[in-house]
Coordinates of C-alpha atoms in Angstrom, one line a residue:
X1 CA 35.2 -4.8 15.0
X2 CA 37.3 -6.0 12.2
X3 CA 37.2 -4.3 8.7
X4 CA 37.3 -7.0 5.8
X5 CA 39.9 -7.0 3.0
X6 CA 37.3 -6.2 0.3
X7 CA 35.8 -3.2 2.3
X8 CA 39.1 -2.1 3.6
X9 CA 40.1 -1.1 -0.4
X10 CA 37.1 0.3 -1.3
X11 CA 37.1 2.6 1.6
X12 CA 40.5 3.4 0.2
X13 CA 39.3 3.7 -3.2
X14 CA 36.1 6.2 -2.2
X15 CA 37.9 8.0 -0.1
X16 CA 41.2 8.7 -2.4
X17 CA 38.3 9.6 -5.3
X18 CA 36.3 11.7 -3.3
X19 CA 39.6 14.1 -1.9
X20 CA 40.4 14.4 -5.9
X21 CA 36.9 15.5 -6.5
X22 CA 36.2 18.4 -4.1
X23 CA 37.6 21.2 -6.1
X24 CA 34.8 20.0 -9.4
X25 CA 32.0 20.2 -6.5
X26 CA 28.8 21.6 -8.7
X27 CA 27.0 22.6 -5.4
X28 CA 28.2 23.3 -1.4
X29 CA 27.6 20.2 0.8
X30 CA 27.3 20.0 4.4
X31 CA 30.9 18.1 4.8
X32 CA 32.7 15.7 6.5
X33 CA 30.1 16.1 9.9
X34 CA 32.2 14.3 12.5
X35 CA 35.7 12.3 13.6
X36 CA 33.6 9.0 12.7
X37 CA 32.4 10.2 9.9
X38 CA 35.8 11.1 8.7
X39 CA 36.9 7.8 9.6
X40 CA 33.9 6.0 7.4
X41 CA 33.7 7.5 4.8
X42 CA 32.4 5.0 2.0
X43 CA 31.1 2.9 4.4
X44 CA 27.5 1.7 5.3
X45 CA 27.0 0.8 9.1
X46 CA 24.2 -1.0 10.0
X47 CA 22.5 -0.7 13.9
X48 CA 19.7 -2.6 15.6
X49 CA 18.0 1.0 16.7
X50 CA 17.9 4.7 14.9
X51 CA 20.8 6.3 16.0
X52 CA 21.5 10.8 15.3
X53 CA 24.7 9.9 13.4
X54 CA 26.5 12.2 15.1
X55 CA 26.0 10.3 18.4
X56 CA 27.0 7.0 16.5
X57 CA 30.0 5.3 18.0
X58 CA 32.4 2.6 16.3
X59 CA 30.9 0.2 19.0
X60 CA 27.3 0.8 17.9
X61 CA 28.3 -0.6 14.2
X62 CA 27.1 -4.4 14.0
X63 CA 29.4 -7.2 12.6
X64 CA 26.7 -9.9 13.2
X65 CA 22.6 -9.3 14.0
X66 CA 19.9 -12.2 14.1
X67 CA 17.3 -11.0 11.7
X68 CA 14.1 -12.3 12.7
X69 CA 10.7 -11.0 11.6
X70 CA 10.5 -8.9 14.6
X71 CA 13.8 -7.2 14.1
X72 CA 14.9 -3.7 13.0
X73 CA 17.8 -2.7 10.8
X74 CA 19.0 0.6 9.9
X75 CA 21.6 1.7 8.4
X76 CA 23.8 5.2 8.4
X77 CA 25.6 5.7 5.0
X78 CA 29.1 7.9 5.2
X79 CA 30.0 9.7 1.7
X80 CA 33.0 11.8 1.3
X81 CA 30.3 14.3 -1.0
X82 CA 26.7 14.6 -1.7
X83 CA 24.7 12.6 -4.2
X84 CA 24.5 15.6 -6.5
X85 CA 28.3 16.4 -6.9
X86 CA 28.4 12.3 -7.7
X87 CA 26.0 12.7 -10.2
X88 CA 27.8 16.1 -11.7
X89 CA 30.2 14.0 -13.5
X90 CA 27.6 11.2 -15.0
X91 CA 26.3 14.2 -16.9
X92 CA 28.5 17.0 -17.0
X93 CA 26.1 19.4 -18.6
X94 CA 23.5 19.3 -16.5
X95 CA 23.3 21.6 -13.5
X96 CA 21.6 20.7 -10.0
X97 CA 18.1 21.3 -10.1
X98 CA 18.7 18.9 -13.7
X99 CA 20.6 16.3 -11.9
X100 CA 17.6 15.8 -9.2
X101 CA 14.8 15.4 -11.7
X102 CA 17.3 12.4 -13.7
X103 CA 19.8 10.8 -10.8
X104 CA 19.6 9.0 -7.6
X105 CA 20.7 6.4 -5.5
X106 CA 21.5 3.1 -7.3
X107 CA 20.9 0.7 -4.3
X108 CA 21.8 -2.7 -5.0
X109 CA 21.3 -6.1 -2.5
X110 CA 24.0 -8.7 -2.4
X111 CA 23.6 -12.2 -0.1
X112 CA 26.3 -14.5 0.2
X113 CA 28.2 -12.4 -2.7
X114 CA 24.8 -12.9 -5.1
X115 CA 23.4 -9.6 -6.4
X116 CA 19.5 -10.6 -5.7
X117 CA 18.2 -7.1 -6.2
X118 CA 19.5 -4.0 -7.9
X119 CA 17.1 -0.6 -7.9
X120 CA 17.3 2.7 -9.3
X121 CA 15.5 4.6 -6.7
X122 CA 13.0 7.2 -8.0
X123 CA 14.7 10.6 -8.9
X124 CA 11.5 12.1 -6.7
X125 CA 13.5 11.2 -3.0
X126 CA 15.0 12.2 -1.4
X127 CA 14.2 15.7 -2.1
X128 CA 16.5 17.7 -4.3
X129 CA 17.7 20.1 -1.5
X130 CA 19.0 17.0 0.0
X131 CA 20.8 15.4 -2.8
X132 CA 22.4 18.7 -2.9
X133 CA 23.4 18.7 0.4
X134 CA 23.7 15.8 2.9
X135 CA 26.8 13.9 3.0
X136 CA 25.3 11.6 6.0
X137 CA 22.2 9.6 5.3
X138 CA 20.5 7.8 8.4
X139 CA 17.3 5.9 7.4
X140 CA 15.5 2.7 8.6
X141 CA 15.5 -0.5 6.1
X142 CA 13.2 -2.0 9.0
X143 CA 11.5 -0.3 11.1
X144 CA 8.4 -2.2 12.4
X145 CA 7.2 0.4 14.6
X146 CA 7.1 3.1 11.5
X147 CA 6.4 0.7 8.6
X148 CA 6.4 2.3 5.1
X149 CA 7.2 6.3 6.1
X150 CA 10.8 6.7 4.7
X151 CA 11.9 6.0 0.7
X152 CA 15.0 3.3 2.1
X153 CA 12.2 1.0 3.8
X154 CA 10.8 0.5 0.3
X155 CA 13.8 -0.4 -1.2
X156 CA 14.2 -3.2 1.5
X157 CA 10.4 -4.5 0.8
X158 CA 11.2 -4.6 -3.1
X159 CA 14.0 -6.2 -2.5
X160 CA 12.9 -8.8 0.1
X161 CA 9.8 -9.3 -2.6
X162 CA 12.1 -9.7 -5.6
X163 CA 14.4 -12.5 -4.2
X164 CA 15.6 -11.5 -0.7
X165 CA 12.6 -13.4 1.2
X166 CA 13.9 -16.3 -0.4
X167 CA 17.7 -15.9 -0.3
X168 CA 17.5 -15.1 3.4
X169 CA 16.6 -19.0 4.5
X170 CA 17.1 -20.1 8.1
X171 CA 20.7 -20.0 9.2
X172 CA 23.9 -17.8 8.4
X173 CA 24.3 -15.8 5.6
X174 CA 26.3 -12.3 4.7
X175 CA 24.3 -9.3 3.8
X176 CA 25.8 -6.7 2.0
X177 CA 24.5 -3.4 0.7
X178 CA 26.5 -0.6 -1.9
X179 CA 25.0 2.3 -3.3
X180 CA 26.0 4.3 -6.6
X181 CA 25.1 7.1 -8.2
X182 CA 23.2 6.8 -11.5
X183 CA 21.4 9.3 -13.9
X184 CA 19.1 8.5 -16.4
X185 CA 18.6 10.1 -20.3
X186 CA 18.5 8.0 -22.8
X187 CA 20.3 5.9 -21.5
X188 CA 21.4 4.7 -17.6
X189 CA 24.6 5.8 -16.9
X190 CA 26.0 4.7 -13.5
X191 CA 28.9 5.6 -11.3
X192 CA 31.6 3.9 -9.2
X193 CA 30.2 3.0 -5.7
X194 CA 29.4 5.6 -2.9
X195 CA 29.3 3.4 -0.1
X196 CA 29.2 -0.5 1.3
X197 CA 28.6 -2.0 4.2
X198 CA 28.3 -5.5 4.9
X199 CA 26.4 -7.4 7.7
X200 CA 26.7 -11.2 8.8
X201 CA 22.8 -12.5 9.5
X202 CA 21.6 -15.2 11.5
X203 CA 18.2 -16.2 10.2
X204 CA 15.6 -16.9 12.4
X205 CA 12.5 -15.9 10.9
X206 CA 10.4 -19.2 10.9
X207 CA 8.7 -19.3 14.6
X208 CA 8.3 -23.0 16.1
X209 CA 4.7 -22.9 16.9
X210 CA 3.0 -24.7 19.9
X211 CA -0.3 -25.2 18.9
X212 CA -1.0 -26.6 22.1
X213 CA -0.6 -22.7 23.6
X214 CA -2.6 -21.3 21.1
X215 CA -6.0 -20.6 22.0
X216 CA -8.7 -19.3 19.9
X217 CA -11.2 -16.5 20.5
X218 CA -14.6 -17.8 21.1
X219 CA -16.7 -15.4 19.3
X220 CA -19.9 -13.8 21.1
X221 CA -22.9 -12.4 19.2
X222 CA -23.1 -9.2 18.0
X223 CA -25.8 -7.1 16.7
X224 CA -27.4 -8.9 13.1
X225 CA -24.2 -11.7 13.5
X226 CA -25.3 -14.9 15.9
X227 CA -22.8 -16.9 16.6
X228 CA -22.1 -19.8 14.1
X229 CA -22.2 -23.4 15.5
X230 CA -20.4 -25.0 12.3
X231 CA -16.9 -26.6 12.4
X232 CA -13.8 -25.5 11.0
X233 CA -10.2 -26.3 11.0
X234 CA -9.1 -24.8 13.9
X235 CA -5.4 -25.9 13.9
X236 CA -5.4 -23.7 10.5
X237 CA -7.2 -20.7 11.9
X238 CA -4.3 -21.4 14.7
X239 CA -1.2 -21.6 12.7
X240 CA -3.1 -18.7 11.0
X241 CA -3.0 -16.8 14.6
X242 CA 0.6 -18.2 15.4
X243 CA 2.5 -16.8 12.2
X244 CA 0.2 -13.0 13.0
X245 CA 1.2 -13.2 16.5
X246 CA 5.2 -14.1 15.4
X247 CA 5.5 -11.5 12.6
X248 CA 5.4 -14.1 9.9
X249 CA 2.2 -12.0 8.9
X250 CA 2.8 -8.3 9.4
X251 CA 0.9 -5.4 10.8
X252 CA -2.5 -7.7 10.9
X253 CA -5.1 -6.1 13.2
X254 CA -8.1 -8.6 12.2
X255 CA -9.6 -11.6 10.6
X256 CA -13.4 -12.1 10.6
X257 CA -14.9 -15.3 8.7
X258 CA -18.9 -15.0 8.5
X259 CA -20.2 -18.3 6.9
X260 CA -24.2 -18.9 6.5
X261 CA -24.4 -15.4 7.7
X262 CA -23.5 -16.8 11.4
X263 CA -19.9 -15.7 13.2
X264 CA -17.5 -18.3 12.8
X265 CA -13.8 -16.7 13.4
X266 CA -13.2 -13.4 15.3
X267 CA -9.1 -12.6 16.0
X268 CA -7.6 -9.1 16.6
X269 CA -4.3 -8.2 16.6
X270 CA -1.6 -6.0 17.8
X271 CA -3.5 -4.4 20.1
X272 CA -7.4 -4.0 18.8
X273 CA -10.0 -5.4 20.1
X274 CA -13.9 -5.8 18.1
X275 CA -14.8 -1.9 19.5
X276 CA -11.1 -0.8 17.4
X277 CA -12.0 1.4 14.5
X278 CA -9.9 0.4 11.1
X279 CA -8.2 2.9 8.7
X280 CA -9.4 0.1 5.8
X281 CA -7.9 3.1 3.3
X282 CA -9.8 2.3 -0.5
X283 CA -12.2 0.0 1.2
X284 CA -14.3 2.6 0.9
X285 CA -14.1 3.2 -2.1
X286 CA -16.9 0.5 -2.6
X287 CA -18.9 2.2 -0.1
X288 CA -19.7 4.8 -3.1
X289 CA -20.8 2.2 -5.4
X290 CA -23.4 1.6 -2.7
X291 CA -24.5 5.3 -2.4
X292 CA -24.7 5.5 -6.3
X293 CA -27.1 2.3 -6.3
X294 CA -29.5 3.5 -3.4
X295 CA -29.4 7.0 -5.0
X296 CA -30.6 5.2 -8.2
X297 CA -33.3 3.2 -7.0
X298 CA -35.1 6.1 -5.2
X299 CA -34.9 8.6 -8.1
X300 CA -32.2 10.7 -7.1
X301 CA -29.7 9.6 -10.0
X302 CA -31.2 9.2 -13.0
X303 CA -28.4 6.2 -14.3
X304 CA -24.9 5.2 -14.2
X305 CA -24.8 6.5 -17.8
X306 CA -25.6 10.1 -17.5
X307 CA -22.5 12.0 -17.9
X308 CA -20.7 14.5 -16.7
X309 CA -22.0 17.4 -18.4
X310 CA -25.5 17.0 -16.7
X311 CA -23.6 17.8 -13.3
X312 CA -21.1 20.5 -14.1
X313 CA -20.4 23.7 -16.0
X314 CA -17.1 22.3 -17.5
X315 CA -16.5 24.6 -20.0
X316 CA -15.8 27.4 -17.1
X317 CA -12.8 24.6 -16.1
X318 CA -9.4 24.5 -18.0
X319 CA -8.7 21.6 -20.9
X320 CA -12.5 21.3 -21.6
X321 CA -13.5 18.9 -24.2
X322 CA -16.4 16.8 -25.9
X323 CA -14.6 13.8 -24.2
X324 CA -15.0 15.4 -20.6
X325 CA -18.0 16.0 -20.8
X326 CA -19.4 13.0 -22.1
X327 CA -17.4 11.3 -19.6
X328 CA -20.1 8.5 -17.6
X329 CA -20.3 7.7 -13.5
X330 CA -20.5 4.2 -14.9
X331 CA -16.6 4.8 -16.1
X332 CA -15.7 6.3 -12.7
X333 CA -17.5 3.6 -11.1
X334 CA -15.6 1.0 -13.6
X335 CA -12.0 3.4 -13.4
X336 CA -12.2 3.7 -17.1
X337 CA -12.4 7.0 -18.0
X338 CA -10.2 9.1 -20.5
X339 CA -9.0 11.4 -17.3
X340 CA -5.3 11.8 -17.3
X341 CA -5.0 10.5 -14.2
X342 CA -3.9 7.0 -12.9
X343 CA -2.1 6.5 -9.1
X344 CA 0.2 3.4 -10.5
X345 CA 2.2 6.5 -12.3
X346 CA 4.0 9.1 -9.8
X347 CA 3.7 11.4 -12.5
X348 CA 0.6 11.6 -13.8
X349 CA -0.9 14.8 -13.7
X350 CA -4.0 12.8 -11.9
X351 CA -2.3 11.0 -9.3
X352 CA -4.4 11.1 -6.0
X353 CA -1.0 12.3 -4.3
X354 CA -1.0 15.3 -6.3
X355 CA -4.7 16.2 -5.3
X356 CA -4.6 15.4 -1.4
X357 CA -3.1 19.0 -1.0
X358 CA -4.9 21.1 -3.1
X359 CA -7.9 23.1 -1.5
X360 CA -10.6 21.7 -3.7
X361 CA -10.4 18.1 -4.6
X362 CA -13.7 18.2 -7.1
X363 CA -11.8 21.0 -9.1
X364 CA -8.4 19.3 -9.1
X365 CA -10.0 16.8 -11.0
X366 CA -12.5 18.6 -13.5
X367 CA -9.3 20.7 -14.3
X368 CA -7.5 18.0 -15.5
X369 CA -7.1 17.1 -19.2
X370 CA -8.8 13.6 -20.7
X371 CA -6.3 11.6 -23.1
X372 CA -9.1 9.0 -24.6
X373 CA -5.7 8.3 -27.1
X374 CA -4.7 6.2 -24.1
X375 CA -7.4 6.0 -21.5
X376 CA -10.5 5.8 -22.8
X377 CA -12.3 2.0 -21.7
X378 CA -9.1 0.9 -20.2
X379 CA -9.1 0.2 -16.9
X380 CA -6.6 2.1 -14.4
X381 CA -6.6 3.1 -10.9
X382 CA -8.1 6.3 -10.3
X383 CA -8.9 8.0 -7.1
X384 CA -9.8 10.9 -8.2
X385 CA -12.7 10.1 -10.2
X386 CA -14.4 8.1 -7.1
X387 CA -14.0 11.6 -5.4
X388 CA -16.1 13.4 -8.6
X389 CA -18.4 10.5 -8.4
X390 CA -18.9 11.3 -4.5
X391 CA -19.5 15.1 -5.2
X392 CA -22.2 14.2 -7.5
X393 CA -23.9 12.3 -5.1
X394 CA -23.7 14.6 -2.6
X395 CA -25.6 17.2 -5.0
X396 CA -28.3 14.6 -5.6
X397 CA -29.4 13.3 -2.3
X398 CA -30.9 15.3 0.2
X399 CA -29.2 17.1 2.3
X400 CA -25.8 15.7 2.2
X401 CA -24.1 12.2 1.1
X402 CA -22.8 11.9 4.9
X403 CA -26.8 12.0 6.5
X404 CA -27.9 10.0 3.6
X405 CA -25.3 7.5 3.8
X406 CA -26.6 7.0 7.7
X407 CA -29.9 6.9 7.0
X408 CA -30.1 4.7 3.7
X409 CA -27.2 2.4 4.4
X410 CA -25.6 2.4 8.0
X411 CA -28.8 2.7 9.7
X412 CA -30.7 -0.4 8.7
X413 CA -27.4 -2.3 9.1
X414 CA -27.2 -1.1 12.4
X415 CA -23.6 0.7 12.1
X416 CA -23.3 3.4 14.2
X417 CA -20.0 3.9 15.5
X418 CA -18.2 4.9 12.4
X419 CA -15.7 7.8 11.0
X420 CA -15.6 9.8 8.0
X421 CA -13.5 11.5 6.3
X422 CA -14.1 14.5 4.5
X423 CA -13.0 16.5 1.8
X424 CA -11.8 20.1 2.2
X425 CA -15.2 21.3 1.5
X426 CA -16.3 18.8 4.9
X427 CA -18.2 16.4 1.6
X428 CA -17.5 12.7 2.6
X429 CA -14.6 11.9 0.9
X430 CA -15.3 8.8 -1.0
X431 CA -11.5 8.4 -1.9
X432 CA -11.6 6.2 0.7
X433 CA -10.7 6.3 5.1
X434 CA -13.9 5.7 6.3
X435 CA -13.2 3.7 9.7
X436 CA -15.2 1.5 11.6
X437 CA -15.1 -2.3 13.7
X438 CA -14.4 -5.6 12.1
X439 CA -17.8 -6.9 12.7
X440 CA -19.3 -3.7 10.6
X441 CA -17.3 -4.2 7.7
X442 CA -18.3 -8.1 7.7
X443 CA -21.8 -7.2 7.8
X444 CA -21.4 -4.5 4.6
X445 CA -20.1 -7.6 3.3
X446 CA -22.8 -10.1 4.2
X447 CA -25.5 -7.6 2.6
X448 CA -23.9 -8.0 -0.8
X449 CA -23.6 -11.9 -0.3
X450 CA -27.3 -11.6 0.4
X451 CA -28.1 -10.0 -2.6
X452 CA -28.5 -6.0 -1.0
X453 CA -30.8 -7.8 1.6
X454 CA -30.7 -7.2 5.5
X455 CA -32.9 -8.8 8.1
X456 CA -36.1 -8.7 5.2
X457 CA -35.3 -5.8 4.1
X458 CA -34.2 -4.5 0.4
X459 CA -31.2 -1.6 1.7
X460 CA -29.5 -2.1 -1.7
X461 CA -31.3 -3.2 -4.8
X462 CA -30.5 -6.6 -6.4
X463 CA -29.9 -5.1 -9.6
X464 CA -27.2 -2.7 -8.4
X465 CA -25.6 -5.5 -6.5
X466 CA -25.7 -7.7 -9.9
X467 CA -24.0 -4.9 -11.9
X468 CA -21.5 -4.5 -9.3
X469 CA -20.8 -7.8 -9.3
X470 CA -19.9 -7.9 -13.4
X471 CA -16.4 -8.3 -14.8
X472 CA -16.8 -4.9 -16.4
X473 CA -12.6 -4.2 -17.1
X474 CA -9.8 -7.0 -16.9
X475 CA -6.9 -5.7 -14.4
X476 CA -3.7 -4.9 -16.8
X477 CA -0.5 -7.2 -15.8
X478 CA -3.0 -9.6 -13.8
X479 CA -4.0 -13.3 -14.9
X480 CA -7.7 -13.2 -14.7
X481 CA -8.3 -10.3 -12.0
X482 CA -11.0 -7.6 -13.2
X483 CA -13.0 -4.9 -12.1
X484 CA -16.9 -4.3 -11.1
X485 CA -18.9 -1.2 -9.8
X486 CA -15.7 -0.1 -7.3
X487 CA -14.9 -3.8 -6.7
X488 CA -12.2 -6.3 -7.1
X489 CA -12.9 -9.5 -8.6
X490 CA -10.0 -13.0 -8.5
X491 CA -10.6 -16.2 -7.8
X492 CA -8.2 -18.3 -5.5
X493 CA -7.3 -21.4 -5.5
X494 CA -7.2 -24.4 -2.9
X495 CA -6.6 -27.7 -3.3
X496 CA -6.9 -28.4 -6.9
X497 CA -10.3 -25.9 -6.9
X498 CA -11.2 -22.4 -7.7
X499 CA -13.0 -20.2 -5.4
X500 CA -13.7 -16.5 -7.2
X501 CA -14.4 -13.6 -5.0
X502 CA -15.4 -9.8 -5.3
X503 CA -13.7 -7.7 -2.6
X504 CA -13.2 -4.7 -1.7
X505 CA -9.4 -3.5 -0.8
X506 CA -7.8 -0.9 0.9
X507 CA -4.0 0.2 1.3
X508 CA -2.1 -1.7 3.9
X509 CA -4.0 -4.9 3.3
X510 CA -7.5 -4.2 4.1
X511 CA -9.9 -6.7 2.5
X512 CA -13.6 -7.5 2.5
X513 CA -14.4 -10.8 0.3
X514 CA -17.3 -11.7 -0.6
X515 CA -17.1 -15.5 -1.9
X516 CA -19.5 -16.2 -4.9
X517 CA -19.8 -19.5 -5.1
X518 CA -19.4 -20.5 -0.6
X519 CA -21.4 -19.2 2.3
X520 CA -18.6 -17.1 3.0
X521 CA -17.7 -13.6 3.9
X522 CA -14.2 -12.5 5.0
X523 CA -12.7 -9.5 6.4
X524 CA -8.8 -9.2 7.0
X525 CA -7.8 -5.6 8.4
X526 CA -3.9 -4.3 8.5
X527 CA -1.8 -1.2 8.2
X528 CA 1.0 -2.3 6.9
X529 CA 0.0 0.6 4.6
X530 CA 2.7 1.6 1.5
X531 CA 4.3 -1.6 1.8
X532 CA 4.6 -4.5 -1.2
X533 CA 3.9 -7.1 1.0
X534 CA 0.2 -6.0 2.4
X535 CA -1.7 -7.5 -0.4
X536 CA 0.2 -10.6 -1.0
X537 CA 0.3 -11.7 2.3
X538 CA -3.2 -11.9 2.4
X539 CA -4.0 -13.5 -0.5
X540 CA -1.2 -16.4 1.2
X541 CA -3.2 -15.9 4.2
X542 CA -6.4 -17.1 2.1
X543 CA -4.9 -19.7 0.3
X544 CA -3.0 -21.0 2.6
X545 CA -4.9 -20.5 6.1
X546 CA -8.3 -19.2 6.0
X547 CA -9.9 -21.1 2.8
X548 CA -8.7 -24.3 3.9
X549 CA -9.8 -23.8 7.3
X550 CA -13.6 -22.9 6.5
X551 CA -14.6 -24.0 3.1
X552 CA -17.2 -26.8 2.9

């Protein structure tokens, strides 16, 4: 292993630094851990496998790695402190428990000596007790197997999305990573470097497909879906499967294309089959805007307009106000209500995050203040409100949302095998999670292409699926996206042409699109779930592969 000039002086320089600095420690770390730790301090090692630091050897550091888009890559960072006693002299004045809530990690993403990516991480992780304590940190930046669990694999995706999936072309090319200490007030203060590592790469993550050895599956009928007889482009639908099957496309389990109602494309993935049931996350989501339709048409709900004071006794709930209570289902169904609560903010007092643990999700939410100053008509995402939406429901029908969700929807559809899940008070949790096959989901989908229709008869009236299917909010920071009854609404483009879609979409990549103006329904399942690629890869995967391969 040789030690490069560069990294050779700032090991020197950390290490001199961090010696000075031990007797101005603000809190007790856990130390130099180990001989090799000693002997790295202010280094990052990288390895092709998660490794306990303290059985790391020097032989298990890597000078060179081929990065393909099967690889993993973690890497084990070596300070001579913890992250809180670096942050201790960025702001002098503050003490620990200060420090987490304002510092972190400044990570920042060099190739061939380019800075492509620099990112404060969120003060929120690691965890305060750790930034007070470890002077080792051991985390994936790829770990396929575990995608999205750990706080350094999101720093890798946001930087391969901002510049690094571009810089890293085929061939040769020198990675490097260094880490600082930052804290953030009025202004960003940010301190010398912690730690750098550097990493030569070989490039291989374009496959060389044979479409000669691909073969497609040829679809069967299934229960409501013949089989269609139509063509298609099947060297894009096997390009499509090639760049799945090579990683190209990550964490893919499905992709179902229904065209005249008939089954045209069926492929699974990474081990699931047309029985697999998918986690499609906030895909079902939409499923409440059904329910809330049915439940309108037969009496149960009187409209979309009533508000929330005909369900609930808000005064006897904290931050009650005329504003709450006049609050509509139609602005849960639209995510426009004046709740102070939206899931693109980590710290908003509404973020679904903050509700998953609580012991009742329904008064979570009705305790939460409304800020119509900011929220009121504007669109923004909002679990929890789909979760009020789904309790109301669930008071309304007969007996419970879950039987009358079987009955009135799954039933005439003829969806049995299906899963739930369920709030802490066992109501089906319309946050989203519900699981069930490929082939199901594409037939939820096919009944809104035919207008709430299935085999003759009406299972969701017209007139819901019309209102559903209006541009009711435009998406904030997206060209020409908006927002229906719990659905999606874009249009792509392919070849010169526009082709707009509503769609449900779940975390990870889950999608069921429901084409307005072609014959087409499409559903692409995945849990690449918490990552920044899921979505965009498929919306690539429809521009690119699918659209191409099945539009008229």
């Amino acid at each position: 292993m040789v030690i490069r000039p560069f990294l050779l002086l700032s090991i020197i320089l950390v290490t001199s630094r961090e010696l000075h600095a031990q007797s101005d420690d603000l809190v007790k770390s856990q130390g130099i851990t180990s001989a090799v730790h000693k002997a790295a301090i202010g280094r990052i090692v990288f390895t092709s496998k998660q490794t306990p630091p303290e059985e790391l050897k020097a032989s298990d550091f890597l000078d060179t790695y081929e990065l393909t888009n099967k690889s993993n890559l973690f890497m084990t960072v070596f300070m001579g402190n913890s992250l809180t006693n670096y942050l201790h002299p960025l702001a002098p004045t503050l003490q620990a428990d200060s420090l987490a809530k304002v510092g972190n990690y400044q990570f920042l993403f060099y190739v061939d000596n380019r800075l492509i990516y620099q990112s404060n991480l969120h003060p929120g992780a690691p965890y305060a007790r750790i930034k007070d304590w470890e002077t080792v940190i051991s985390k994936p930046l790829i770990d396929n197997q575990h995608e999205g669990a750990w706080w350094s694999q999101s720093a890798w995706n946001r930087f391969m999305r901002n510049g690094g999936d571009s810089a890293l072309t085929e061939g040769h090319h020198v990675f490097k990573l260094e880490i600082k200490p930052y804290v953030k007030l009025i202004d960003v203060k940010v301190g010398e470097p912690i730690a750098v590592g550097e990493l030569a790469l070989d490039v291989k993550r374009k496959p060389v497909l044979n479409l000669a050895d691909i073969q497609l599956a040829v679809p069967k009928p299934y229960s409501g879906l013949p089989v269609s007889s139509e063509p298609f482009d099947t060297r894009k639908i096997k390009e499509l499967k090639g760049n799945i099957e090579a990683d190209v496309f990550r964490h893919i389990t499905s992709v179902v294309v229904i065209k005249n109602g008939n089954l045209l494309v069926e492929e699974y993935f990474n081990g699931t089959n047309r029985n697999t049931l998918h986690d499609v996350r906030s895909v079902g989501k939409s499923f409440a805007s059904s329910l809330a339709g049915i439940a309108q048409y037969e009496g149960y709900l009187k409209s979309e307009n009533q508000a929330l004071a005909d369900f609930y006794q808000l005064k006897t709930f904290p931050n009650y106000s005329t504003a709450k209570a006049q609050t509509t289902l139609k602005e849960l169904l639209t995510m426009s209500s004046a709740f102070e609560g939206d899931d693109n903010e980590i710290d908003s007092p509404g973020n679904e995050e903050k509700m998953y643990p609580t012991a009742n999700w329904v008064k979570f939410v009705l305790d939460l203040p409304v800020n119509p100053g900011k929220f009121k008509g504007e669109w923004h995402y909002f679990t929890a409100g789909v979760v009020l939406l789904g309790d109301v429901l669930n008071k309304l029908v007969p007996d419970n949302l879950d039987s009358y969700a079987k009955q009135k929807l799954f039933s005439p559809l003829g969806i049995s095998n299906y899963k739930w899940q369920y709030t802490p008070q066992h109501v089906v949790s319309t946050a989203g999670g519900i699981q069930m096959n490929a082939l199901d989901f594409a037939k939820y989908g096919q009944l809104y292409k035919n207008g709430g229709k299935w085999k003759d008869k009406q299972v969701l009236p017209a007139e819901w699926v019309a209102k559903t299917f209006t541009k009711y909010k435009a998406i904030p920071g997206r060209n020409d996206e908006h927002y229906g009854y719990l659905f999606w609404n874009k249009k792509y483009h392919v070849g010169g042409n526009e082709y707009e879609t509503y769609y449900c979409a779940g975390n990870g990549g889950n999608k069921i699109f429901i084409m307005q103006n072609q014959p087409l329904v499409i559903v692409v399942t995945a849990t690449a779930y918490n990552t920044p690629y899921a979505h965009p890869q498929v919306d690539r995967m429809m521009e690119e592969y699918i659209l191409p391969a099945v539009l008229k």
